[in-house]
CSV table of C-alpha atoms in Angstrom, one decimal:
chain,number,residue,atom,x,y,z
D,1,MET,CA,-9.1,-35.6,-28.2
D,2,SER,CA,-7.5,-38.9,-29.1
D,3,VAL,CA,-6.3,-39.6,-25.6
D,4,ASN,CA,-6.2,-43.2,-24.5
D,5,ARG,CA,-6.9,-44.1,-20.9
D,6,ARG,CA,-4.1,-45.9,-19.0
D,7,ASP,CA,-4.9,-49.0,-17.1
D,8,TYR,CA,-6.0,-47.1,-13.9
D,9,SER,CA,-8.3,-48.9,-11.6
D,10,ASP,CA,-11.7,-47.4,-10.9
D,11,GLU,CA,-10.8,-47.2,-7.2
D,12,LEU,CA,-7.6,-45.1,-8.0
D,13,VAL,CA,-9.5,-42.8,-10.2
D,14,GLU,CA,-12.2,-42.2,-7.6
D,15,GLY,CA,-10.1,-42.2,-4.5
D,16,GLY,CA,-7.0,-40.5,-6.0
D,17,PHE,CA,-7.1,-38.6,-9.3
D,18,ALA,CA,-10.6,-37.3,-8.9
D,19,ILE,CA,-9.7,-35.7,-5.5
D,20,GLU,CA,-6.8,-33.9,-7.1
D,21,VAL,CA,-8.7,-32.9,-10.2
D,22,ALA,CA,-11.4,-31.4,-8.0
D,23,ASP,CA,-8.8,-28.7,-7.2
D,24,ALA,CA,-8.2,-27.8,-10.9
D,25,PRO,CA,-10.5,-24.8,-10.8
D,26,LEU,CA,-8.3,-23.3,-8.1
D,27,LEU,CA,-5.0,-23.9,-10.0
D,28,HIS,CA,-5.8,-23.7,-13.7
D,29,GLU,CA,-4.8,-20.2,-14.3
D,30,GLY,CA,-1.7,-20.5,-12.1
D,31,LEU,CA,-0.6,-23.6,-14.0
D,32,ASN,CA,-1.0,-21.8,-17.3
D,33,LEU,CA,1.2,-18.9,-16.1
D,34,ALA,CA,3.8,-21.3,-14.5
D,35,ASP,CA,4.1,-23.2,-17.8
D,36,ILE,CA,4.3,-20.0,-19.9
D,37,ALA,CA,7.1,-18.6,-17.7
D,38,HIS,CA,8.9,-21.9,-17.8
D,39,VAL,CA,8.8,-22.1,-21.6
D,40,LEU,CA,10.0,-18.5,-21.9
D,41,VAL,CA,13.0,-19.2,-19.6
D,42,LEU,CA,13.8,-22.4,-21.6
D,43,HIS,CA,13.8,-20.3,-24.8
D,44,GLU,CA,15.9,-17.4,-23.3
D,45,SER,CA,18.4,-19.9,-22.0
D,46,GLY,CA,18.8,-21.6,-25.4
D,47,ILE,CA,17.4,-24.9,-24.1
D,48,ALA,CA,14.2,-25.2,-26.2
D,49,PRO,CA,14.1,-24.7,-30.0
D,50,ASP,CA,12.2,-21.8,-31.5
D,51,ALA,CA,9.5,-23.9,-33.3
D,52,ALA,CA,8.7,-25.9,-30.2
D,53,VAL,CA,8.5,-22.8,-28.1
D,54,ALA,CA,6.1,-21.1,-30.4
D,55,GLN,CA,3.8,-24.2,-30.5
D,56,LEU,CA,3.9,-24.5,-26.7
D,57,LEU,CA,3.1,-20.9,-26.1
D,58,GLY,CA,0.3,-21.2,-28.5
D,59,VAL,CA,-1.4,-24.0,-26.7
D,60,LEU,CA,-0.7,-22.5,-23.3
D,61,LEU,CA,-2.3,-19.2,-24.4
D,62,ASP,CA,-5.3,-21.2,-25.6
D,63,ALA,CA,-5.5,-22.9,-22.2
D,64,GLN,CA,-5.3,-19.5,-20.5
D,65,ALA,CA,-8.2,-18.3,-22.7
D,66,THR,CA,-10.3,-21.4,-21.9
D,67,PRO,CA,-12.5,-21.3,-18.8
D,68,VAL,CA,-11.6,-24.2,-16.6
D,69,GLY,CA,-15.0,-25.8,-16.9
D,70,GLU,CA,-14.5,-26.1,-20.6
D,71,PHE,CA,-10.9,-27.3,-20.5
D,72,GLY,CA,-11.9,-30.9,-19.9
D,73,TYR,CA,-9.9,-32.0,-16.8
D,74,ASP,CA,-10.8,-35.7,-16.5
D,75,PRO,CA,-9.5,-37.9,-13.7
D,76,GLU,CA,-10.0,-40.9,-15.9
D,77,TYR,CA,-6.6,-39.9,-17.5
D,78,GLY,CA,-4.7,-39.1,-14.3
D,79,GLU,CA,-4.3,-36.1,-12.0
D,80,THR,CA,-4.4,-32.4,-13.1
D,81,TYR,CA,-0.9,-32.1,-14.6
D,82,ASN,CA,-1.0,-35.4,-16.5
D,83,TRP,CA,-4.2,-34.4,-18.1
D,84,ARG,CA,-2.7,-31.1,-19.3
D,85,GLU,CA,0.3,-32.9,-20.8
D,86,ARG,CA,-2.0,-35.3,-22.6
D,87,ARG,CA,-4.1,-32.5,-24.0
D,88,PHE,CA,-1.0,-30.5,-25.2
D,89,THR,CA,0.6,-33.6,-26.7
D,90,ASP,CA,-2.6,-34.4,-28.6
D,91,ALA,CA,-2.5,-30.8,-30.0
D,92,ILE,CA,1.2,-30.3,-30.9
D,93,GLY,CA,2.8,-33.7,-30.5
D,94,ASP,CA,6.4,-34.1,-29.2
D,95,ALA,CA,6.8,-30.4,-28.8
D,96,ALA,CA,4.8,-30.6,-25.6
D,97,GLY,CA,7.5,-32.8,-24.1
D,98,TRP,CA,9.7,-29.6,-23.7
D,99,LEU,CA,7.6,-28.7,-20.7
D,100,HIS,CA,9.4,-31.3,-18.7
D,101,ALA,CA,12.9,-30.0,-19.4
D,102,GLY,CA,14.5,-29.3,-16.0
D,103,ARG,CA,11.2,-29.4,-14.1
D,104,THR,CA,8.9,-31.9,-12.3
D,105,ARG,CA,5.2,-31.8,-12.4
D,106,ARG,CA,5.1,-30.9,-8.7
D,107,GLU,CA,7.2,-27.7,-9.3
D,108,ALA,CA,4.5,-26.4,-11.7
D,109,VAL,CA,1.8,-27.1,-9.2
D,110,ARG,CA,3.8,-25.5,-6.3
D,111,VAL,CA,4.2,-22.3,-8.5
D,112,ALA,CA,0.6,-22.3,-9.4
D,113,LEU,CA,-0.5,-22.6,-5.7
D,114,ARG,CA,1.6,-19.6,-4.8
D,115,LEU,CA,0.2,-17.6,-7.7
D,116,ARG,CA,-3.3,-18.4,-6.5
D,117,LEU,CA,-2.6,-17.8,-2.8
D,118,ARG,CA,-1.0,-14.4,-3.3
D,119,ARG,CA,-4.2,-13.1,-4.8
D,120,ASP,CA,-6.4,-14.8,-2.1
D,121,VAL,CA,-4.2,-13.4,0.7
D,122,VAL,CA,-4.3,-9.9,-0.7
D,123,ASP,CA,-8.1,-10.2,-0.8
D,124,LEU,CA,-8.1,-11.4,2.8
D,125,ILE,CA,-5.8,-8.6,3.9
D,126,GLU,CA,-8.1,-6.0,2.3
D,127,ALA,CA,-11.2,-7.6,3.8
D,128,ALA,CA,-9.6,-7.5,7.3
D,129,ALA,CA,-8.6,-3.9,6.8
D,130,ARG,CA,-12.1,-3.0,5.7
D,131,PHE,CA,-13.4,-4.6,8.8
D,132,VAL,CA,-11.1,-2.3,10.9
D,133,GLU,CA,-12.4,0.7,8.9
D,134,ALA,CA,-16.0,-0.2,9.7
D,135,ALA,CA,-15.3,-0.9,13.4
D,136,ALA,CA,-13.3,2.3,13.8
D,137,VAL,CA,-16.1,4.4,12.4
D,138,LEU,CA,-18.6,2.6,14.7
D,139,ALA,CA,-16.3,3.1,17.7
D,140,ALA,CA,-15.9,6.8,17.1
D,141,ALA,CA,-19.7,7.2,16.8
D,142,HIS,CA,-20.2,5.6,20.2
D,143,ALA,CA,-17.3,7.1,22.2
D,144,GLU,CA,-20.0,8.4,24.6
D,145,THR,CA,-22.4,5.5,24.4
D,146,TYR,CA,-22.1,4.4,28.0
D,147,MET,CA,-22.4,0.8,29.0
D,148,ALA,CA,-21.3,-1.7,31.7
D,149,ASP,CA,-18.4,-3.6,30.3
D,150,GLN,CA,-18.5,-7.3,31.1
D,151,THR,CA,-16.3,-10.1,32.0
D,152,TYR,CA,-17.8,-13.6,32.2
D,153,LEU,CA,-21.0,-11.9,31.0
D,154,GLN,CA,-21.2,-10.1,34.4
D,155,GLN,CA,-21.1,-6.3,34.8
D,156,ALA,CA,-17.5,-5.3,35.5
D,157,GLN,CA,-16.9,-1.5,35.2
D,158,PRO,CA,-18.5,1.5,33.4
D,159,SER,CA,-17.2,1.9,29.9
D,160,THR,CA,-18.4,2.8,26.4
D,161,PHE,CA,-19.5,0.7,23.5
D,162,GLY,CA,-16.9,2.6,21.4
D,163,HIS,CA,-14.1,1.4,23.7
D,164,TYR,CA,-15.4,-2.2,23.5
D,165,VAL,CA,-15.5,-2.2,19.7
D,166,LEU,CA,-12.0,-0.8,19.5
D,167,GLN,CA,-10.6,-4.0,21.0
D,168,PHE,CA,-11.4,-5.8,17.8
D,169,CYS,CA,-9.8,-3.1,15.7
D,170,TYR,CA,-6.5,-3.7,17.4
D,171,ALA,CA,-6.8,-7.5,17.3
D,172,VAL,CA,-7.6,-7.5,13.6
D,173,GLN,CA,-4.8,-5.1,12.9
D,174,ARG,CA,-2.4,-7.7,14.3
D,175,ASP,CA,-4.1,-10.3,12.1
D,176,VAL,CA,-3.4,-8.0,9.1
D,177,GLU,CA,0.3,-7.8,10.1
D,178,ARG,CA,0.5,-11.6,10.3
D,179,LEU,CA,-1.1,-11.9,6.9
D,180,VAL,CA,1.3,-9.4,5.3
D,181,ALA,CA,4.1,-11.6,6.6
D,182,ASP,CA,2.4,-14.7,5.1
D,183,LEU,CA,2.2,-12.9,1.8
D,184,ALA,CA,5.9,-12.2,1.9
D,185,TRP,CA,6.5,-16.0,2.4
D,186,ILE,CA,4.1,-16.9,-0.4
D,187,ASN,CA,5.4,-14.5,-3.0
D,188,ARG,CA,8.7,-16.2,-3.4
D,189,SER,CA,9.5,-18.6,-6.3
D,190,PRO,CA,10.1,-22.3,-6.1
D,191,GLY,CA,10.8,-22.4,-9.8
D,192,GLY,CA,13.9,-23.8,-11.4
D,193,VAL,CA,14.9,-26.2,-8.7
D,194,GLY,CA,15.1,-29.3,-10.8
D,195,CYS,CA,14.1,-32.3,-8.7
D,196,VAL,CA,15.6,-31.6,-5.3
D,197,ASN,CA,19.2,-30.5,-5.8
D,198,GLY,CA,19.0,-28.1,-8.7
D,199,SER,CA,19.5,-28.7,-12.4
D,200,SER,CA,22.4,-29.2,-14.8
D,201,LEU,CA,20.6,-27.0,-17.3
D,202,PRO,CA,21.6,-23.3,-17.6
D,203,TYR,CA,18.2,-22.3,-16.1
D,204,ASP,CA,17.9,-18.8,-14.5
D,205,ARG,CA,15.8,-19.1,-11.3
D,206,ALA,CA,15.8,-15.4,-10.8
D,207,ARG,CA,14.4,-14.9,-14.3
D,208,ILE,CA,11.4,-17.1,-13.8
D,209,ALA,CA,10.7,-15.3,-10.5
D,210,GLU,CA,10.9,-12.0,-12.3
D,211,LEU,CA,8.5,-13.1,-15.0
D,212,LEU,CA,5.9,-14.3,-12.6
D,213,GLY,CA,6.1,-11.2,-10.3
D,214,PHE,CA,7.6,-13.0,-7.4
D,215,ASP,CA,9.8,-10.9,-5.0
D,216,ASP,CA,12.6,-13.4,-4.9
D,217,VAL,CA,13.5,-17.1,-5.1
D,218,ILE,CA,13.3,-19.6,-2.3
D,219,GLU,CA,17.0,-20.1,-1.6
D,220,HIS,CA,17.5,-23.9,-0.9
D,221,THR,CA,16.3,-26.1,-3.8
D,222,ARG,CA,15.0,-29.0,-1.7
D,223,ASP,CA,13.3,-26.7,0.8
D,224,ALA,CA,11.8,-24.8,-2.1
D,225,MET,CA,10.2,-28.0,-3.4
D,226,TRP,CA,8.9,-29.4,-0.1
D,227,GLN,CA,8.3,-26.6,2.4
D,228,ASN,CA,4.8,-26.4,3.8
D,229,ASP,CA,5.3,-24.6,7.1
D,230,GLY,CA,4.2,-21.3,5.6
D,231,LEU,CA,0.9,-22.9,4.4
D,232,LEU,CA,0.1,-24.1,7.9
D,233,THR,CA,0.9,-20.6,9.3
D,234,LEU,CA,-1.3,-19.0,6.7
D,235,VAL,CA,-4.3,-21.2,7.6
D,236,ALA,CA,-3.6,-20.7,11.3
D,237,ASP,CA,-3.6,-16.9,10.8
D,238,ALA,CA,-6.8,-17.1,8.7
D,239,ALA,CA,-8.4,-19.2,11.4
D,240,GLY,CA,-7.2,-16.8,14.1
D,241,LEU,CA,-8.7,-13.8,12.3
D,242,VAL,CA,-12.1,-15.4,12.0
D,243,THR,CA,-11.9,-16.7,15.6
D,244,THR,CA,-11.4,-13.1,16.7
D,245,LEU,CA,-14.4,-12.1,14.6
D,246,ALA,CA,-16.4,-15.0,16.1
D,247,LYS,CA,-15.8,-13.6,19.6
D,248,LEU,CA,-17.4,-10.4,18.5
D,249,ALA,CA,-20.2,-12.3,16.8
D,250,GLU,CA,-21.0,-14.3,20.0
D,251,ASP,CA,-21.1,-11.1,22.0
D,252,LEU,CA,-23.4,-9.4,19.5
D,253,GLU,CA,-25.7,-12.4,19.3
D,254,ILE,CA,-26.2,-12.3,23.1
D,255,TRP,CA,-26.7,-8.5,23.1
D,256,SER,CA,-29.2,-8.7,20.2
D,257,SER,CA,-31.5,-10.9,22.3
D,258,LYS,CA,-34.6,-9.3,23.8
D,259,GLU,CA,-33.1,-10.0,27.2
D,260,PHE,CA,-30.4,-7.4,26.5
D,261,ASP,CA,-31.6,-5.4,23.5
D,262,TYR,CA,-28.3,-3.6,23.2
D,263,VAL,CA,-27.9,-4.0,19.5
D,264,GLU,CA,-29.9,-4.8,16.4
D,265,LEU,CA,-28.6,-6.3,13.2
D,266,ALA,CA,-29.6,-4.8,9.9
D,267,GLU,CA,-32.4,-6.7,8.4
D,268,GLY,CA,-30.2,-7.8,5.5
D,269,HIS,CA,-28.0,-9.7,8.0
D,270,THR,CA,-30.8,-11.6,9.7
D,271,ARG,CA,-33.2,-14.4,8.6
D,272,GLY,CA,-36.8,-14.8,9.6
D,273,SER,CA,-38.3,-17.8,11.2
D,274,VAL,CA,-40.5,-19.8,8.8
D,275,MET,CA,-42.9,-20.5,11.7
D,276,MET,CA,-42.7,-17.8,14.3
D,277,PRO,CA,-43.6,-14.4,12.8
D,278,GLN,CA,-42.1,-12.3,15.5
D,279,LYS,CA,-38.7,-13.9,15.2
D,280,ARG,CA,-35.6,-12.8,13.2
D,281,ASN,CA,-32.5,-14.8,13.8
D,282,PRO,CA,-29.0,-13.3,13.7
D,283,TYR,CA,-28.0,-15.6,10.8
D,284,ALA,CA,-24.9,-13.7,9.9
D,285,LEU,CA,-23.4,-14.1,13.3
D,286,SER,CA,-24.1,-17.8,13.4
D,287,MET,CA,-22.4,-18.3,10.1
D,288,VAL,CA,-19.2,-16.5,11.2
D,289,ARG,CA,-19.1,-18.5,14.4
D,290,GLY,CA,-19.5,-21.7,12.4
D,291,GLU,CA,-16.9,-20.7,9.8
D,292,ALA,CA,-14.4,-20.2,12.6
D,293,GLY,CA,-15.0,-23.8,13.6
D,294,VAL,CA,-14.6,-25.0,10.0
D,295,LEU,CA,-11.3,-23.2,9.7
D,296,ILE,CA,-10.0,-24.6,12.9
D,297,GLY,CA,-10.9,-28.1,11.6
D,298,ARG,CA,-9.2,-27.5,8.3
D,299,LEU,CA,-6.0,-26.4,10.1
D,300,THR,CA,-6.1,-29.5,12.3
D,301,GLY,CA,-6.5,-31.7,9.2
D,302,LEU,CA,-3.6,-30.0,7.4
D,303,TYR,CA,-1.3,-30.6,10.4
D,304,ALA,CA,-2.3,-34.2,10.4
D,305,VAL,CA,-1.3,-34.7,6.7
D,306,ALA,CA,1.8,-32.6,7.1
D,307,LYS,CA,3.2,-35.0,9.7
D,308,THR,CA,5.0,-37.2,7.2
D,309,PRO,CA,8.7,-37.8,6.4
D,310,SER,CA,10.2,-35.1,4.1
D,311,ALA,CA,9.7,-35.2,0.4
D,312,ARG,CA,6.3,-36.9,0.4
D,313,SER,CA,3.5,-35.7,-1.8
D,314,ASP,CA,0.7,-36.2,0.6
D,315,ASN,CA,1.8,-33.3,2.8
D,316,LEU,CA,1.1,-30.9,-0.1
D,317,ILE,CA,-1.4,-32.6,-2.4
D,318,PHE,CA,-4.2,-31.9,0.0
D,319,ALA,CA,-3.0,-28.4,0.6
D,320,TYR,CA,-3.6,-27.5,-3.0
D,321,GLY,CA,-7.3,-27.3,-2.3
D,322,GLU,CA,-7.6,-26.8,1.4
D,323,VAL,CA,-5.4,-23.7,1.7
D,324,PRO,CA,-7.0,-21.7,-1.0
D,325,ARG,CA,-10.5,-22.7,0.2
D,326,SER,CA,-9.5,-21.7,3.7
D,327,THR,CA,-8.3,-18.3,2.8
D,328,GLN,CA,-11.5,-17.8,0.6
D,329,LEU,CA,-13.7,-18.8,3.5
D,330,ALA,CA,-11.9,-16.5,5.9
D,331,THR,CA,-12.3,-13.6,3.4
D,332,LYS,CA,-16.1,-14.3,3.1
D,333,ALA,CA,-16.5,-14.4,6.9
D,334,THR,CA,-14.5,-11.2,7.3
D,335,ARG,CA,-16.4,-9.3,4.7
D,336,LEU,CA,-19.6,-10.5,6.4
D,337,MET,CA,-18.6,-9.2,9.8
D,338,ALA,CA,-17.5,-5.9,8.2
D,339,GLY,CA,-21.0,-5.6,6.8
D,340,VAL,CA,-22.6,-6.5,10.2
D,341,VAL,CA,-20.6,-3.8,12.0
D,342,GLY,CA,-21.3,-1.3,9.3
D,343,GLY,CA,-25.0,-1.9,9.5
D,344,LEU,CA,-25.3,-2.4,13.3
D,345,ARG,CA,-27.9,-0.3,15.3
D,346,VAL,CA,-27.0,0.4,18.9
D,347,ASN,CA,-29.6,0.9,21.6
D,348,SER,CA,-27.8,3.4,23.8
D,349,VAL,CA,-30.8,3.8,26.1
D,350,ALA,CA,-30.9,0.1,27.0
D,351,MET,CA,-27.2,0.1,27.6
D,352,TYR,CA,-27.4,3.1,30.0
D,353,ARG,CA,-30.4,1.7,31.7
D,354,ALA,CA,-28.5,-1.5,32.6
D,355,LEU,CA,-25.5,0.5,33.6
D,356,GLU,CA,-27.4,2.8,36.1
D,357,THR,CA,-29.4,0.0,37.6
D,358,GLY,CA,-26.3,-2.1,38.2
D,359,TYR,CA,-23.2,-1.9,40.4
D,360,SER,CA,-20.4,-1.6,38.0
D,361,GLN,CA,-19.0,1.5,39.8
D,362,ALA,CA,-18.2,-0.7,42.8
D,363,THR,CA,-14.4,-0.7,42.1
D,364,ASP,CA,-14.4,3.1,42.0
D,365,ILE,CA,-16.3,3.2,45.3
D,366,ALA,CA,-13.8,0.8,46.9
D,367,GLU,CA,-10.8,2.9,45.7
D,368,PHE,CA,-12.5,6.0,47.1
D,369,VAL,CA,-13.1,4.3,50.5
D,370,MET,CA,-9.4,3.2,50.5
D,371,LEU,CA,-8.2,6.7,50.0
D,372,ALA,CA,-10.8,8.6,52.0
D,373,ALA,CA,-10.8,6.3,55.1
D,374,GLU,CA,-7.1,5.4,54.8
D,375,VAL,CA,-7.7,1.7,54.9
D,376,ASP,CA,-6.2,-1.1,52.9
D,377,TYR,CA,-7.8,-2.1,49.7
D,378,ARG,CA,-9.0,-5.5,50.9
D,379,THR,CA,-10.9,-3.8,53.8
D,380,ALA,CA,-12.4,-1.3,51.4
D,381,TYR,CA,-13.3,-4.2,49.1
D,382,ASP,CA,-15.1,-6.0,51.9
D,383,VAL,CA,-17.0,-2.9,52.9
D,384,VAL,CA,-18.2,-2.1,49.4
D,385,GLY,CA,-19.1,-5.7,48.8
D,386,ALA,CA,-21.3,-5.8,51.9
D,387,THR,CA,-22.9,-2.4,50.8
D,388,VAL,CA,-23.7,-3.7,47.3
D,389,ARG,CA,-25.2,-6.9,48.6
D,390,ARG,CA,-27.5,-5.0,50.9
D,391,ALA,CA,-28.4,-2.5,48.2
D,392,ALA,CA,-29.3,-5.3,45.8
D,393,ARG,CA,-31.6,-6.9,48.4
D,394,GLU,CA,-33.3,-3.6,49.0
D,395,GLY,CA,-33.5,-2.6,45.3
D,396,VAL,CA,-31.2,0.4,45.6
D,397,PRO,CA,-29.2,1.0,42.4
D,398,GLY,CA,-25.5,1.6,42.5
D,399,VAL,CA,-25.9,5.3,41.6
D,400,ALA,CA,-27.9,5.8,44.8
D,401,ILE,CA,-25.4,4.3,47.3
D,402,THR,CA,-24.6,6.8,50.1
D,403,GLY,CA,-21.9,7.3,52.6
D,404,GLU,CA,-24.3,6.3,55.4
D,405,MET,CA,-24.7,2.9,53.6
D,406,LEU,CA,-21.0,2.5,53.5
D,407,ASP,CA,-20.6,3.3,57.2
D,408,ALA,CA,-23.3,0.8,58.1
D,409,ALA,CA,-21.5,-1.9,56.1
D,410,ALA,CA,-18.2,-0.9,57.7
D,411,THR,CA,-19.8,-1.3,61.1
D,412,GLU,CA,-21.0,-4.8,60.1
D,413,VAL,CA,-17.6,-5.8,58.6
D,414,ARG,CA,-15.1,-4.0,60.9
D,415,GLY,CA,-17.2,-3.1,64.0
D,416,ARG,CA,-17.0,0.6,63.5
D,417,PRO,CA,-17.9,3.2,60.8
D,418,LEU,CA,-15.4,4.9,58.5
D,419,GLY,CA,-16.7,8.4,58.8
D,420,LEU,CA,-18.2,8.5,55.3
D,421,ALA,CA,-21.7,9.7,56.1
D,422,GLY,CA,-22.6,12.9,54.3
D,423,ARG,CA,-19.7,12.6,51.8
D,424,ASP,CA,-20.4,13.6,48.2
D,425,LEU,CA,-20.0,10.4,46.2
D,426,THR,CA,-21.0,11.7,42.8
D,427,ALA,CA,-17.5,11.3,41.2
D,428,VAL,CA,-17.5,7.6,42.0
D,429,LEU,CA,-21.2,6.9,41.4
D,430,ASP,CA,-22.0,8.6,38.1
D,431,PRO,CA,-21.0,6.3,35.2
D,432,ALA,CA,-20.2,9.1,32.8
D,433,THR,CA,-18.0,10.8,35.3
D,434,ILE,CA,-16.2,7.6,36.1
D,435,VAL,CA,-15.5,6.9,32.4
D,436,ARG,CA,-14.1,10.4,31.9
D,437,THR,CA,-11.5,9.7,34.5
D,438,ARG,CA,-10.1,6.8,32.3
D,439,ALA,CA,-8.0,9.2,30.3
D,440,THR,CA,-4.9,7.0,30.5
D,441,ARG,CA,-3.4,5.8,27.2
D,442,GLY,CA,-5.8,3.3,25.8
D,443,GLY,CA,-8.5,4.1,28.3
D,444,ALA,CA,-12.2,4.5,27.8
D,445,ALA,CA,-12.5,8.3,28.1
D,446,PRO,CA,-14.3,9.6,25.1
D,447,GLU,CA,-11.5,11.8,23.8
D,448,VAL,CA,-9.1,8.8,24.1
D,449,VAL,CA,-11.5,6.5,22.3
D,450,ARG,CA,-11.9,9.0,19.5
D,451,GLY,CA,-8.1,9.4,19.1
D,452,MET,CA,-7.6,5.6,18.9
D,453,ALA,CA,-10.5,5.3,16.4
D,454,ARG,CA,-8.8,7.9,14.2
D,455,GLU,CA,-5.5,6.1,14.4
D,456,CYS,CA,-7.1,2.7,13.6
D,457,LEU,CA,-9.0,4.2,10.7
D,458,ALA,CA,-5.8,5.7,9.3
D,459,VAL,CA,-3.9,2.4,9.7
D,460,ALA,CA,-6.7,0.5,8.0
D,461,ARG,CA,-6.8,2.8,5.1
D,462,GLU,CA,-3.1,2.4,4.6
D,463,ALA,CA,-3.5,-1.4,4.7
D,464,VAL,CA,-6.3,-1.2,2.1
D,465,ALA,CA,-4.1,0.9,-0.2
D,466,ALA,CA,-1.1,-1.4,0.2
D,467,ALA,CA,-3.2,-4.5,-0.6
D,468,GLN,CA,-4.6,-2.8,-3.7
D,469,ALA,CA,-1.2,-1.9,-4.8
D,470,ARG,CA,0.1,-5.4,-4.4
D,471,ARG,CA,-2.9,-6.8,-6.3
D,472,ALA,CA,-2.3,-4.3,-9.2
D,473,ALA,CA,1.4,-5.3,-9.3
D,474,PHE,CA,0.5,-9.0,-9.5
D,475,VAL,CA,-1.9,-8.3,-12.3
D,476,ALA,CA,0.6,-6.2,-14.2
D,477,ALA,CA,3.3,-8.9,-13.9
D,478,GLU,CA,0.9,-11.5,-15.2
D,479,ASP,CA,-0.2,-9.3,-18.1
D,480,ARG,CA,3.4,-8.7,-19.1
D,481,LEU,CA,4.0,-12.4,-19.0
D,482,LEU,CA,1.0,-13.1,-21.3
D,483,ALA,CA,2.1,-10.3,-23.7
D,484,ALA,CA,5.5,-11.9,-23.9
D,485,ALA,CA,4.0,-15.3,-24.6
D,486,ALA,CA,1.7,-13.8,-27.3
D,487,ALA,CA,4.8,-12.3,-29.0
D,488,GLY,CA,6.7,-15.6,-28.7
D,489,ALA,CA,3.8,-17.5,-30.2
D,490,GLY,CA,3.3,-15.0,-33.0
D,491,VAL,CA,-0.3,-14.2,-32.0
D,492,ASP,CA,-2.0,-10.8,-31.5
D,493,GLY,CA,-2.8,-10.0,-27.8
D,494,HIS,CA,-4.0,-12.3,-25.1
D,495,ARG,CA,-7.2,-12.7,-23.2
D,496,ARG,CA,-7.4,-13.1,-19.5
D,497,VAL,CA,-10.1,-15.3,-18.1
D,498,PRO,CA,-11.5,-14.4,-14.6
D,499,VAL,CA,-10.1,-16.5,-11.8
D,500,GLU,CA,-12.6,-19.1,-10.7
D,501,SER,CA,-13.0,-20.0,-7.0
């Protein structure tokens, strides 16, 4: 190409243009599609002449068929869009200048970013829904795997592993709902806004939105050009999703230790020590935890650069790379956790052993004492607390607590027994019996857990189908656009190059 370098300093190339051009692999296809749609609207509106349109569509289709690594983006000649203009001008001369009719360079990049992000967000939605699918299946399989649920890593009350897992199904379902709302924000067109206040040209904003498969236009032209709040929300939602998964990862990492031995990761999700032959590390869980931290950091960085006056480039230039990379990282982390959950082995024997040797039934015993002895709950709480402390000292597990032990504690606490000696305490001592009483909506009773798991699985499958339908619609719209461009350029067909990450 006979392109001459402007008098750019080395420092500007290195510290400015090179940073922007590094994002070209993320935006290349979107820029091609944005330019093609713009040229078609210019032609339909009678703004650009036939010959120039045919030439422009030809070079744009050539760009679309060229992998980004072969396209030659070079920061020595400016940022991404300037390089494209230089390449097209070298190929077709002044006809390339029609790309600027009624449009700034930043509009093209804003459109390209949204085209990129809508695919990325659909991928993330599907990955999150797939996680819910895997977790719902695991929960249903362990609706009667009894364990002591924990708070502050201390035994709390008898529950099931299935009930525990379902918490993450509901949390990630909410993340999916937020991401669907983000997608609705993303899939609106900023095209045709001129600079900030619209254009004097007879340019149809609805038409360019239609060509690109957007749901609608962004109403206010200045807002369309400079809004970034939705990008911050998207990264926040992606970080929130992975932070939720990181909570699960932290729990599983603790429970996979020999000290607990509750769960075991599939070998494909672990990594062996290079020195200690007995040791396999839960590498997948460490990565998800770290990826949550990285996403939180990226969100913080985006907020820092967004805090500028309005209509400043720096609050979006850095978003061009950071937002797509954040959604991609979140997708990888989510797919990884879906794989972990799908391959997880659960040690129900170890879980039940810890449950029956502990004192997680203490709350049920206290409620029994309250009702049977007709005392207030605080008194019952104190009596049971004293009973548990003595039982722990003497090595008596919770399932072996007797009415005589409760009366002895009551005498110590209140100065007299409560008349509980000889009472049958099975219903408040046996963990499985206790869990079966939690039949309230959302409770841990096995039939309730199975019902919730079925509902979560159905919702997840609907979300997967909806994401796949959205992806197919985007692909169809882009294929129609390329076919229209091929017809306008007088060439046969078009070739789509896979999107690069």
